[in-house]
Coordinates of C-alpha atoms in Angstrom, one line a residue:
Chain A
X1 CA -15.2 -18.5 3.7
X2 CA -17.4 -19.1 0.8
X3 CA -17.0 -16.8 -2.7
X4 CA -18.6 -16.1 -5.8
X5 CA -15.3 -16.6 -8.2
X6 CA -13.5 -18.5 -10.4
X7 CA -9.4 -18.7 -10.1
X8 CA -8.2 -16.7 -7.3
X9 CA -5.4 -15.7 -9.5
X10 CA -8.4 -14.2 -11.8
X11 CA -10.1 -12.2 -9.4
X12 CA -8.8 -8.9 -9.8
X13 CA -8.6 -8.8 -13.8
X14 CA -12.1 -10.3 -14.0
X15 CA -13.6 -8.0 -11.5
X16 CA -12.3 -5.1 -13.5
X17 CA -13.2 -6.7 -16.5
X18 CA -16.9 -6.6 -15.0
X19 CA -16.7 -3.0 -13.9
X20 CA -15.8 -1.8 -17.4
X21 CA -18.6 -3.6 -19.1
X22 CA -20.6 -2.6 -16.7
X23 CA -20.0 1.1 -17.3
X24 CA -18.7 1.7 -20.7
X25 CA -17.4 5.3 -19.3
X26 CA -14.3 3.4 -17.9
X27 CA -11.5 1.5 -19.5
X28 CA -8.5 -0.6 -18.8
X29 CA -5.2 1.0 -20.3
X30 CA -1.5 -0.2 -19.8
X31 CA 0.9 -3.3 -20.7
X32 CA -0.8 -5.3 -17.9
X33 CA -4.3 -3.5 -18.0
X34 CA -4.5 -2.2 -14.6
X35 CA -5.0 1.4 -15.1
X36 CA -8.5 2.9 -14.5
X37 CA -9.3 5.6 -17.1
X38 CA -12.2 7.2 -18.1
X39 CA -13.7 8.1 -20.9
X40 CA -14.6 11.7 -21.3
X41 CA -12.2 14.0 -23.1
X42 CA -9.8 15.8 -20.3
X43 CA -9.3 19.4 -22.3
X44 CA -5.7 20.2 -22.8
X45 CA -3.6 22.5 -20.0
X46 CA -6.6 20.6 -17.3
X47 CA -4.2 19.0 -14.1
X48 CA -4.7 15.3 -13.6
X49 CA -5.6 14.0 -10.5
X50 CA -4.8 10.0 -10.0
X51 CA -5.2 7.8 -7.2
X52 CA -4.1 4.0 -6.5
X53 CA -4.2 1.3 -3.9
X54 CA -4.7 -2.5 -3.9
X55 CA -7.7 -4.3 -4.4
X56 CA -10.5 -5.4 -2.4
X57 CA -11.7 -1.9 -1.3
X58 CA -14.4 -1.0 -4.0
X59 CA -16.2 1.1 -4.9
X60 CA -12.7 2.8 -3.8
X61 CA -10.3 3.4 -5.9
X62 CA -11.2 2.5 -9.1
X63 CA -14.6 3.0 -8.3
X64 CA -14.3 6.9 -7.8
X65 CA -13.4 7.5 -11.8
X66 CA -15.0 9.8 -13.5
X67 CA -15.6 13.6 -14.6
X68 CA -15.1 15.8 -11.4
X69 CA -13.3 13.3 -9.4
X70 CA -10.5 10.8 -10.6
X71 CA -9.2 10.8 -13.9
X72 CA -7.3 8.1 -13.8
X73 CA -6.5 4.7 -10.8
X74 CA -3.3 2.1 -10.7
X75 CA -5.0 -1.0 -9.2
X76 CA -2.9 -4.2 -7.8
X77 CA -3.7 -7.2 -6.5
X78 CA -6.1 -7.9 -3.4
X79 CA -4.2 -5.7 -0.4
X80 CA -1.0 -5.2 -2.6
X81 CA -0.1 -1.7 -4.1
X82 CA -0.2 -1.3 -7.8
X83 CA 3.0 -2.1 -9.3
X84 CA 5.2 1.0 -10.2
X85 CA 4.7 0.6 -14.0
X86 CA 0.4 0.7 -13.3
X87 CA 1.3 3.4 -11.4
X88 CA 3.3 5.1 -14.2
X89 CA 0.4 4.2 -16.6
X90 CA -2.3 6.2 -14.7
X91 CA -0.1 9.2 -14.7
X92 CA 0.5 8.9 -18.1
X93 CA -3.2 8.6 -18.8
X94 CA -4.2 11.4 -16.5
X95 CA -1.3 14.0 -18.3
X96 CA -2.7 17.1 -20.2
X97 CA 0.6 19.0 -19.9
X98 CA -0.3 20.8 -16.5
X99 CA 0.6 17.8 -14.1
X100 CA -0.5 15.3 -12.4
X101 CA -1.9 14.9 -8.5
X102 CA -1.4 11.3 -7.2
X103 CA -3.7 11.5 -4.2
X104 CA -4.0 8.0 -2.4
X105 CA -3.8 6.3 1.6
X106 CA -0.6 6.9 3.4
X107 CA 0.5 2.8 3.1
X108 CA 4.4 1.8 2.0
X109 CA 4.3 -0.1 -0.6
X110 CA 1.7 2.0 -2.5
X111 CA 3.4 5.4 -1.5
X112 CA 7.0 3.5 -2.6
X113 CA 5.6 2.6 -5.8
X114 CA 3.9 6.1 -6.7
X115 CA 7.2 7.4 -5.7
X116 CA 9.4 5.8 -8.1
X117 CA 6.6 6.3 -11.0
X118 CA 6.4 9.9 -10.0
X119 CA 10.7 9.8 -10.9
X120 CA 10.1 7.9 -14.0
X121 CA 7.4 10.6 -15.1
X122 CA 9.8 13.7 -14.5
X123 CA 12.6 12.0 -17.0
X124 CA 9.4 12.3 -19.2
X125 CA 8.9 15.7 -18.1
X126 CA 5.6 15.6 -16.4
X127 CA 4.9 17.4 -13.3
X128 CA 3.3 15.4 -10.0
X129 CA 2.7 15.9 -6.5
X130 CA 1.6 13.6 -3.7
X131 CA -1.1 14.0 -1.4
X132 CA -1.3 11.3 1.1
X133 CA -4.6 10.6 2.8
X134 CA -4.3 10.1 6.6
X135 CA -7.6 10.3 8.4
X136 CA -7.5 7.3 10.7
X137 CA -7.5 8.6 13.7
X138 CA -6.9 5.2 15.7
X139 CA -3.5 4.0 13.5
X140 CA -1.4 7.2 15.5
X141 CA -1.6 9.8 17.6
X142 CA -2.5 13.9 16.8
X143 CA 0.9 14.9 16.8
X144 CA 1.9 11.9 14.3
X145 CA -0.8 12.4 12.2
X146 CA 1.3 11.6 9.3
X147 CA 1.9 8.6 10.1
X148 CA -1.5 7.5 9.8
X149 CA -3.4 5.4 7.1
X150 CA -5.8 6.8 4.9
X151 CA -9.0 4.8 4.7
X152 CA -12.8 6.1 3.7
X153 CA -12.2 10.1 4.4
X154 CA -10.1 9.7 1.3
X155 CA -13.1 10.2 -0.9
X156 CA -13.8 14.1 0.2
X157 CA -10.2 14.7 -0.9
X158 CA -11.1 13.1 -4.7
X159 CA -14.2 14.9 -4.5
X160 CA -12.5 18.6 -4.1
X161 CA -9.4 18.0 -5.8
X162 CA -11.6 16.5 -8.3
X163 CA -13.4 19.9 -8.7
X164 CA -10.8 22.1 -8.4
X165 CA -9.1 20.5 -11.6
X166 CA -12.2 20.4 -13.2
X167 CA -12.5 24.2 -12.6
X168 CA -8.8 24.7 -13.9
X169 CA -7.3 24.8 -10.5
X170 CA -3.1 24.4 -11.6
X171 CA -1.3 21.6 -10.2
X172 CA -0.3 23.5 -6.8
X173 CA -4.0 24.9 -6.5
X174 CA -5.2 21.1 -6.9
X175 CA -2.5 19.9 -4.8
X176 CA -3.0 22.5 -1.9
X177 CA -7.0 21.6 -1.8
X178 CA -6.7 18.0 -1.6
X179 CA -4.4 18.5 1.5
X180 CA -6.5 20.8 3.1
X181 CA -9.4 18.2 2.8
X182 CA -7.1 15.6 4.0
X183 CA -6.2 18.0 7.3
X184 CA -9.9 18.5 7.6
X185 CA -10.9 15.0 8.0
X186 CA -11.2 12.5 10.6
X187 CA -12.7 8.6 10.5
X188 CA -13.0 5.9 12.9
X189 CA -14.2 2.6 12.6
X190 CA -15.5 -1.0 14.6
X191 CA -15.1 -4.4 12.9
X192 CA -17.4 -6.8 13.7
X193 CA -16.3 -9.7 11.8
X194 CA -13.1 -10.7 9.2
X195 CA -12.4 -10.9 5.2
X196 CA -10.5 -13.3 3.4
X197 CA -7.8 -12.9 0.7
X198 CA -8.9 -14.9 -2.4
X199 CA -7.1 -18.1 -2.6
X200 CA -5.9 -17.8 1.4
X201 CA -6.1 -20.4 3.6
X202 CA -8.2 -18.5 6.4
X203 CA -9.5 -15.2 7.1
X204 CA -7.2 -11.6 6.9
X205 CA -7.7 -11.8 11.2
X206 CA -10.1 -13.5 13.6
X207 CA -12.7 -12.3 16.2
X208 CA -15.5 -13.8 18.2
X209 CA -18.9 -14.0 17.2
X210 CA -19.5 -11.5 20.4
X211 CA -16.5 -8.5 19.6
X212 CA -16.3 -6.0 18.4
X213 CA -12.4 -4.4 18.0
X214 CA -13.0 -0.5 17.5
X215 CA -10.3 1.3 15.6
X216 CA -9.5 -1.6 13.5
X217 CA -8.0 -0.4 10.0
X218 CA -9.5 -2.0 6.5
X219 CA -7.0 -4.4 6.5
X220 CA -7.5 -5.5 9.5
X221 CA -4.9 -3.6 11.3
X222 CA -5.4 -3.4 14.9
X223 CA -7.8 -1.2 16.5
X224 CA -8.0 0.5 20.1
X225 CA -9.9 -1.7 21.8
X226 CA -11.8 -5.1 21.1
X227 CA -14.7 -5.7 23.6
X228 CA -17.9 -7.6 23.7
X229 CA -20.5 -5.8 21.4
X230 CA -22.4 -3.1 22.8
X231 CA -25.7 -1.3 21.6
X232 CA -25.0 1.3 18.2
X233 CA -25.7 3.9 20.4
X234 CA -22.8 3.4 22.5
X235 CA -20.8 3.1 20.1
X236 CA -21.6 6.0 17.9
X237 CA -21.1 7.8 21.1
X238 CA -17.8 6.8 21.8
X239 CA -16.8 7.6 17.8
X240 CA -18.4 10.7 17.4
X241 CA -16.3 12.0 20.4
X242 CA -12.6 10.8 19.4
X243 CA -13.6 12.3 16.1
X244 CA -15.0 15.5 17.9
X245 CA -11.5 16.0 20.0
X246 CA -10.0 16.6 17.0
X247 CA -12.3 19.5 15.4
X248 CA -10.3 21.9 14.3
X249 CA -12.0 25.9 15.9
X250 CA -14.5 28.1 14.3
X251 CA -16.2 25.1 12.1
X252 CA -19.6 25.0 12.2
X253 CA -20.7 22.7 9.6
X254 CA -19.5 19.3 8.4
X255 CA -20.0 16.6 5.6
X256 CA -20.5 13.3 7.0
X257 CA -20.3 9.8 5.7
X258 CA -21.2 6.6 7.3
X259 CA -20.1 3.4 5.7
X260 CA -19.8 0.4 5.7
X261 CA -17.1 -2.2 5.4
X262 CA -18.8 -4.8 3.0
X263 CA -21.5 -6.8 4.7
X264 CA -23.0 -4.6 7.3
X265 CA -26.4 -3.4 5.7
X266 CA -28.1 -0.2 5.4
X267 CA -30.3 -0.6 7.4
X268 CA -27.5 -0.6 10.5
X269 CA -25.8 2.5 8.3
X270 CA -29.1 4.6 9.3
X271 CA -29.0 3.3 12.7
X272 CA -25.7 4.9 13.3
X273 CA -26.4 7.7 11.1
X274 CA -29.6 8.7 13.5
X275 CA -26.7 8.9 16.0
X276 CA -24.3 10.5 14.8
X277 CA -26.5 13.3 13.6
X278 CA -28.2 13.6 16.8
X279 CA -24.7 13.5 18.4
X280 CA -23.2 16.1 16.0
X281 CA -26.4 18.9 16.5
X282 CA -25.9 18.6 20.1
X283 CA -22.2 20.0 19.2
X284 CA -23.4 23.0 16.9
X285 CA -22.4 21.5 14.0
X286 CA -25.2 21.7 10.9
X287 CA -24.7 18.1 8.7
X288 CA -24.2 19.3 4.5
X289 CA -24.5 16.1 2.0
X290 CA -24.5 13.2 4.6
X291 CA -23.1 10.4 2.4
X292 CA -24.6 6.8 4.1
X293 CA -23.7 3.3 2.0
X294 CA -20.5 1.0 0.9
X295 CA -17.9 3.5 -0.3
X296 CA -14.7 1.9 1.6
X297 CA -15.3 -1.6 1.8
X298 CA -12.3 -4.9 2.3
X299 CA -14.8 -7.1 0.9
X300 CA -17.1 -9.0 3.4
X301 CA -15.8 -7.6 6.1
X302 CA -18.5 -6.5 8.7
X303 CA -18.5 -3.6 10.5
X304 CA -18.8 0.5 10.0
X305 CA -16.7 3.2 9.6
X306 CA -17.9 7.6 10.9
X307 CA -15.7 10.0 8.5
X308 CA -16.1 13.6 9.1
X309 CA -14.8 16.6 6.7
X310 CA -15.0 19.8 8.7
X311 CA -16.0 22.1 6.2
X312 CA -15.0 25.7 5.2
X313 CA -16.9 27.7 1.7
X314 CA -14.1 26.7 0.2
X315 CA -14.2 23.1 0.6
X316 CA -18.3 22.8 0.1
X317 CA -18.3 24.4 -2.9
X318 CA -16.1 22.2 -4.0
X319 CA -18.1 18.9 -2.5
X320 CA -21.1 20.5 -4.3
X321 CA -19.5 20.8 -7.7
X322 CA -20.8 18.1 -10.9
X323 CA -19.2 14.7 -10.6
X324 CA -20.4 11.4 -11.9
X325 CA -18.7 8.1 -11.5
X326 CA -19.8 4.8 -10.9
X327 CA -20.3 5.0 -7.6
X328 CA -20.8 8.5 -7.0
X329 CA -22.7 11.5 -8.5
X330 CA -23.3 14.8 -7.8
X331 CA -25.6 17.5 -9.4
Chain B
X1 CA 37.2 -14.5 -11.7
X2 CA 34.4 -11.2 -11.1
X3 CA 31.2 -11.3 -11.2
X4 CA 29.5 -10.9 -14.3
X5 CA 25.9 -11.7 -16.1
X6 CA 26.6 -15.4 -16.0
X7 CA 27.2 -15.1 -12.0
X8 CA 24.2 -13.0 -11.6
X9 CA 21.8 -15.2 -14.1
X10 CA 23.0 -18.1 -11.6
X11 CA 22.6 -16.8 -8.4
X12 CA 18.4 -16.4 -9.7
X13 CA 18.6 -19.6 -10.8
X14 CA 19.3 -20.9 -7.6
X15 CA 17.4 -18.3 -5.6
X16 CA 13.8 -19.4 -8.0
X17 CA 14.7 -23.1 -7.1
X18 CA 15.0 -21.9 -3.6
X19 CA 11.5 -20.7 -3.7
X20 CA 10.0 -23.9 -4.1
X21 CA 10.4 -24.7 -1.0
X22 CA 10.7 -21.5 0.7
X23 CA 7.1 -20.1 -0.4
X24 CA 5.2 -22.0 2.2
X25 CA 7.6 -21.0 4.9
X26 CA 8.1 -17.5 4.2
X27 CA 4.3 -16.9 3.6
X28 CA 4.0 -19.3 7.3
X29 CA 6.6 -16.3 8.7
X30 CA 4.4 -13.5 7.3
X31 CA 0.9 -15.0 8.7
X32 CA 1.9 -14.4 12.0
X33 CA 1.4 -10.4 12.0
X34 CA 0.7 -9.7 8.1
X35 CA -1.3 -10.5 5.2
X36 CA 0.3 -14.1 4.7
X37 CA 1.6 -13.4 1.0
X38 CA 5.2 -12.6 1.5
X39 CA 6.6 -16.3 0.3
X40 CA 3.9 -16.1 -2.6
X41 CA 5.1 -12.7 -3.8
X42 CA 8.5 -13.4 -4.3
X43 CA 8.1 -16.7 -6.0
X44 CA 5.8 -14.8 -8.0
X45 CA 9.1 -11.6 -8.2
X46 CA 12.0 -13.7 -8.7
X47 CA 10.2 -16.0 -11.1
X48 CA 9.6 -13.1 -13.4
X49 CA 13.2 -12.7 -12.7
X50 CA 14.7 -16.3 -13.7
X51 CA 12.2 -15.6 -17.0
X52 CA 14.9 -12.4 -17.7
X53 CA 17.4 -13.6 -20.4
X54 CA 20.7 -12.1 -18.9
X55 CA 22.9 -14.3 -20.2
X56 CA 23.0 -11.9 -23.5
X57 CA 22.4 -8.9 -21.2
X58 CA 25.2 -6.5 -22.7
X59 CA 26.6 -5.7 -19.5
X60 CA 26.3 -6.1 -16.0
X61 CA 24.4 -3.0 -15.1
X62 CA 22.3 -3.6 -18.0
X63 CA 21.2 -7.0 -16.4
X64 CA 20.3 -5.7 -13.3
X65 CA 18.3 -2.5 -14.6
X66 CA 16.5 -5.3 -16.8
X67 CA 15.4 -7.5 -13.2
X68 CA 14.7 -4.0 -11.9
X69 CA 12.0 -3.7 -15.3
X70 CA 10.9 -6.7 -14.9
X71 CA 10.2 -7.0 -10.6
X72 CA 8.3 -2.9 -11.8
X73 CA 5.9 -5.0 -13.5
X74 CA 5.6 -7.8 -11.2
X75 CA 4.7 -6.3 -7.4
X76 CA 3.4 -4.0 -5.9
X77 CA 4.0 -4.6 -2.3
X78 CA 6.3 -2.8 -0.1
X79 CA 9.2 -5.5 -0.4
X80 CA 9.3 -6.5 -3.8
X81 CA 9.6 -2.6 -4.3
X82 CA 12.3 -2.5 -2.4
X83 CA 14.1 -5.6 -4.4
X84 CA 13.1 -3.8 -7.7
X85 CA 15.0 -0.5 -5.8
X86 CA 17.8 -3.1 -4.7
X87 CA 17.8 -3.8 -8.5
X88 CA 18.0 -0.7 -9.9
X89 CA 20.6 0.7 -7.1
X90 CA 22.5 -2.5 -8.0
X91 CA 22.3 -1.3 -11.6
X92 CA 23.5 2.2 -11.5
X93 CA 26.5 0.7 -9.4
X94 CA 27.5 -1.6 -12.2
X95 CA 26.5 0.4 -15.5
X96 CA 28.4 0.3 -18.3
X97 CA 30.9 -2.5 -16.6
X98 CA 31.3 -6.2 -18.3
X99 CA 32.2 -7.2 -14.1
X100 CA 32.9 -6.1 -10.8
X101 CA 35.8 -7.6 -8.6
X102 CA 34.2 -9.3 -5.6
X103 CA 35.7 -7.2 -3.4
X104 CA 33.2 -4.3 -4.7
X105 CA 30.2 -6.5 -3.8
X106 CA 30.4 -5.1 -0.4
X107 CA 30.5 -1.3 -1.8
X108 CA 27.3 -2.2 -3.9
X109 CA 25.2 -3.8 -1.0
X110 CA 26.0 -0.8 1.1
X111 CA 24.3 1.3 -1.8
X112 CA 21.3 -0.4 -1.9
X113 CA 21.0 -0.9 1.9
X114 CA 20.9 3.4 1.8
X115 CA 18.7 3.2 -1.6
X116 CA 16.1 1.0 0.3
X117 CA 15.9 3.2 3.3
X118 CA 15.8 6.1 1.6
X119 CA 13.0 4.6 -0.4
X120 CA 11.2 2.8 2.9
X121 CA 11.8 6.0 5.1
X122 CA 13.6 3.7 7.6
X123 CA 16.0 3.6 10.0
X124 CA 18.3 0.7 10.5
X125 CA 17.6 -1.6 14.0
X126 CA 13.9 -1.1 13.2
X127 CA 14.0 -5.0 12.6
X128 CA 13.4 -4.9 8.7
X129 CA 15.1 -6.7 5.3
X130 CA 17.4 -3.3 5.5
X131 CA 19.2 -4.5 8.7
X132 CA 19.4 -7.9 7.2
X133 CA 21.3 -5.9 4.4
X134 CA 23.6 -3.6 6.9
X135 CA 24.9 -6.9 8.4
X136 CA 25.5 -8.6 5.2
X137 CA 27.4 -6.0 3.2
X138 CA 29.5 -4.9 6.3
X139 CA 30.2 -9.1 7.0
X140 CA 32.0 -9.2 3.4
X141 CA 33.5 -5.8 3.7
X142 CA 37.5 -6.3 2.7
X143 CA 36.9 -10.0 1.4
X144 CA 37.4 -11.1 -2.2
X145 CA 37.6 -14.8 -2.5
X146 CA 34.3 -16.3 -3.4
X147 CA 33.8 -18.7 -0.9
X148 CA 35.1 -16.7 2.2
X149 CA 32.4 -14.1 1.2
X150 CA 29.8 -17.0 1.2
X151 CA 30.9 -18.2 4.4
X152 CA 30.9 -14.6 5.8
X153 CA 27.4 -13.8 4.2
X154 CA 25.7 -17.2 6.0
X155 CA 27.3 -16.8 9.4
X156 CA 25.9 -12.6 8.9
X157 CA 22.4 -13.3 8.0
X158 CA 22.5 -16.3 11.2
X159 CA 23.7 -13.7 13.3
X160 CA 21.4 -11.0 12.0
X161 CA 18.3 -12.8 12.8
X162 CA 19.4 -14.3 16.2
X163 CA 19.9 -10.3 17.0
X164 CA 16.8 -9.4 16.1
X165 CA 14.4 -12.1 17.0
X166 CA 14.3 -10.4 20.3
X167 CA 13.3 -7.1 19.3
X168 CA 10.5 -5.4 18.7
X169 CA 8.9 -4.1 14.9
X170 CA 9.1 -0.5 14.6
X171 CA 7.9 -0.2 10.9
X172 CA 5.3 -0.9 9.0
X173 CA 2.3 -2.6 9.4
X174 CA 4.1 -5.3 11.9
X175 CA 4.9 -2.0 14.5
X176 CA 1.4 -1.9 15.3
X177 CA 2.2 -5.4 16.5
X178 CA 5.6 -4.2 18.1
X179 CA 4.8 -6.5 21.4
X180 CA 3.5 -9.4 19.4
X181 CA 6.6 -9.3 17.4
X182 CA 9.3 -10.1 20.0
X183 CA 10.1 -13.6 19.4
X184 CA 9.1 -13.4 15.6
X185 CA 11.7 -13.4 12.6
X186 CA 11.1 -10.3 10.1
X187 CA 9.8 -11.8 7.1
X188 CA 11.9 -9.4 5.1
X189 CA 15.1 -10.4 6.7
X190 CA 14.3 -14.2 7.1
X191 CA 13.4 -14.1 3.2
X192 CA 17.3 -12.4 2.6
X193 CA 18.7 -15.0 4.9
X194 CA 17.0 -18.1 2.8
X195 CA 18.0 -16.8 -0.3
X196 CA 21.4 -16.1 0.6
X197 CA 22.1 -19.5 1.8
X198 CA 20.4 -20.9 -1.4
X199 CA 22.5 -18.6 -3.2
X200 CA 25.7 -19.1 -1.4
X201 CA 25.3 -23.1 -0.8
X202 CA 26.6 -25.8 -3.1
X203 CA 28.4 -24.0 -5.1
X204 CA 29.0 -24.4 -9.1
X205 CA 31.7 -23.0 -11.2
X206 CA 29.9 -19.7 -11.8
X207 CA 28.2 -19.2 -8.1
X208 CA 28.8 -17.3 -5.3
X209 CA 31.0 -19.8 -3.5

């Protein structure tokens, strides 16, 4: 599988490197410079809200930085958690003396490694809680829902506890929104074709020309199914229901975003957006800032991913309130 | 003779020249349901770890709470946060103390075998580096000559994985696999095995055995 880089062992501190320079409102902080922060003053007494995974996903995490979402992102290597003391540095960075949220997917190594930063920074006397996203629907069952990764759907929950902090929200109020958005959301996505580690010998997982495996997780985690392709339709279908069976009562309206894994164009984002809209007005549910486009990628991996937020006032005002990061703005 | 810095600076010594030739096999063992980086990673952790000057480590428990600072920096994946854990479990046990007698090696390993599932959120038998642990620290349990605790810690971690080759994964990214992985070694557990038989093999005047 052919790249665009230089030493594998390079590829995560040049992409940041890249990012930054690219937009001057972010900056790399720590011993090893793998902290996210950005650069608009956070007033004293506002609670930090900090995220983390490995690389290989952008625009998430680091991507999502910015006023009215993140304020600060541990980033390791390709697929690896941030190590605890990149962990320990976006706390730090994201402190104003009212706590810190670490808010990031439900995986083991990067919930470990928040963990033992999260110890570190109470001997320092600052405040966190977790928030683990969990909206993939295909890696467990309803009633183990929290035992399920946390993949695109993650975004809603930076976007609100975003706001909520930025609205002086105190570390329980910030805390208690992000995991409402997280029990509010469902995704499901198809793979249609592999990634590849930099530097590894072959592709993350393998899959004819001809499948599709639905359900399969952004590191390639197994799906439900894996099947010959079949028309969008179909499968929009098939997504918009398992996503459906899990709506929670009395919703009526819902924020929607379609994206895509890293090579699968727009153009086959709208395709299944047509779909899934028509799908979700024949349910009696009214679409509120449909977000269509790479915002959860693993690289060049093909393939599409349906996330649904089911939606209170509470929750849209908060998906309506200023942000602006790289990769995301709003008002 | 206890074990002090020197014993612990040499048992990395011969764990990082291990590595050489365990990287390609452990990252061989890891391809077969995960990501493929498992030998990569710890050469990567326990190089960072032979880099540690321990020798003039003031105490025992100081040298393993500096490997513990040192592996922090170095991974972030789900094992080499539970070595760093091991590390700092190992640490705590030993603070303050110039040695421990052999005999409390067992003692120690049984600490960081709760330590990692504590910090994992697993069980033992769920066919992970923490059963690998279990067996080893209850093999050596009531032993305090060198070389029948070497002897001991082999013929565990043989055992261990001929037990669990059989089983299924129930952790992790590999239980999603839980059929594919009868037959398979845990990476975690075969990577413990290696490096206590590099540790525990050919033994010098400071070694384990």
């Amino acid at each position: 599988m052919k790249k665009l880089i230089n030493d594998p062992a390079d590829y995560v501190d040049e992409m940041l490197d890249g990012l930054c320079l690219a937009h001057p409102g972010l900056r790399r902080v720590g011993d090893d410079r793998r902290a996210i922060v950005h650069s608009v003053a956070m007033w004293p007494g506002k609670v930090g809200v900090v995220s983390g995974g490995g690389s290989g996903h952008l625009p998430l995490f680091t991507g999502y930085v910015g006023p009215g979402l993140l304020d600060a992102c541990a980033i390791g290597n390709v697929f690896e958690g941030p190590t605890i003391n990149s962990c320990q540095d976006a706390i730090a960075a994201a402190d104003r003396g009212a706590g810190v949220l670490c808010l990031f997917g439900n995986y083991g190594g990067d919930r470990m490694n928040f963990e033992m930063a999260s110890e570190f920074a109470a001997l320092e006397g600052v405040e966190t809680r977790t928030v683990l996203g969990t909206d993939d629907i295909a890696s467990a069952r309803p009633a183990e829902g929290h035992k399920r990764r946390g993949v695109a759907g993650l975004i809603f929950a930076y976007k609100a506890a975003g706001a909520m902090a930025e609205a002086g929200g105190d570390l329980d109020a910030v805390a208690s929104i992000a995991q409402k958005v997280v029990d509010r959301t469902r995704t499901i996505g198809v793979a249609l074709s592999s990634c590849q580690i930099p530097g590894a010998a072959g592709p993350n997982f393998t899959i004819a020309d001809d499948e599709i495996e639905f359900g399969m997780g952004i590191h390639g985690e197994p799906g439900i199914w894996r099947h010959k392709i079949r028309p969008a339709d179909e499968l929009v279908d098939e997504m918009i229901a398992m996503l459906l069976a899990e709506r929670p009562a009395g919703v009526s309206r819902v924020a929607v975003l379609v994206n895509s894994l890293g090579s699968t164009p727009f153009e086959e984002l709208f395709i299944l957006y047509r779909r899934a809209a028509q799908q979700l007005d024949a349910a009696g549910l009214t679409i509120v800032r449909p977000l269509i486009g790479p915002y959860v990628t693993s690289m060049e991996m093909g393939g599409a991913s349906i996330s649904l937020c089911f939606l209170d006032d509470e929750i849209e005002g908060l998906l309506a309130a200023p942000a602006d990061c790289p990769f995301w703005k709003v008002g | 003779m206890a074990i002090d810095v020197h014993t612990l600076a040499d048992a990395i010594e011969r764990a990082n020249r291990a590595m050489g030739g365990l990287t390609d096999q452990l990252n061989a063992a890891d391809a077969k349901l995960g990501d493929g980086d498992t030998g990569t990673m710890l050469a990567r952790l326990i190089g960072s770890f032979a880099a540690v000057d321990l020798q003039n480590a003031p105490d025992l428990g100081a040298g393993f709470m500096a490997l513990a600072k040192t592996g922090a920096a170095s991974t972030g994946s789900s094992l080499g946060t539970l070595i760093v854990t091991a590390m700092m479990t190992a640490g705590k046990a030993s603070a303050g103390q110039d040695a421990i007698e052999w005999n409390g090696l067992s003692q120690i390993l049984l600490a960081v075998r709760d330590a990692a599932m504590a910090r994992g959120k697993a069980e033992l038998g769920a066919k992970t580096i923490i059963d690998g642990l279990d067996a080893l620290a209850r093999a050596i349990a009531g032993k305090d000559d060198p070389a029948a605790i070497a002897a001991a810690a082999r013929e565990a971690m043989d055992q261990a994985l001929l037990e669990f080759r059989e089983r299924p994964s129930a952790i992790g990214r590999a239980r999603m696999f839980a059929e594919k992985s009868v037959g398979l070694d845990d990476p975690g557990m075969l990577a413990l095995a290696e490096i206590v038989r590099a540790v525990t093999t050919n033994h010098s005047a400071t070694a384990l055995a």
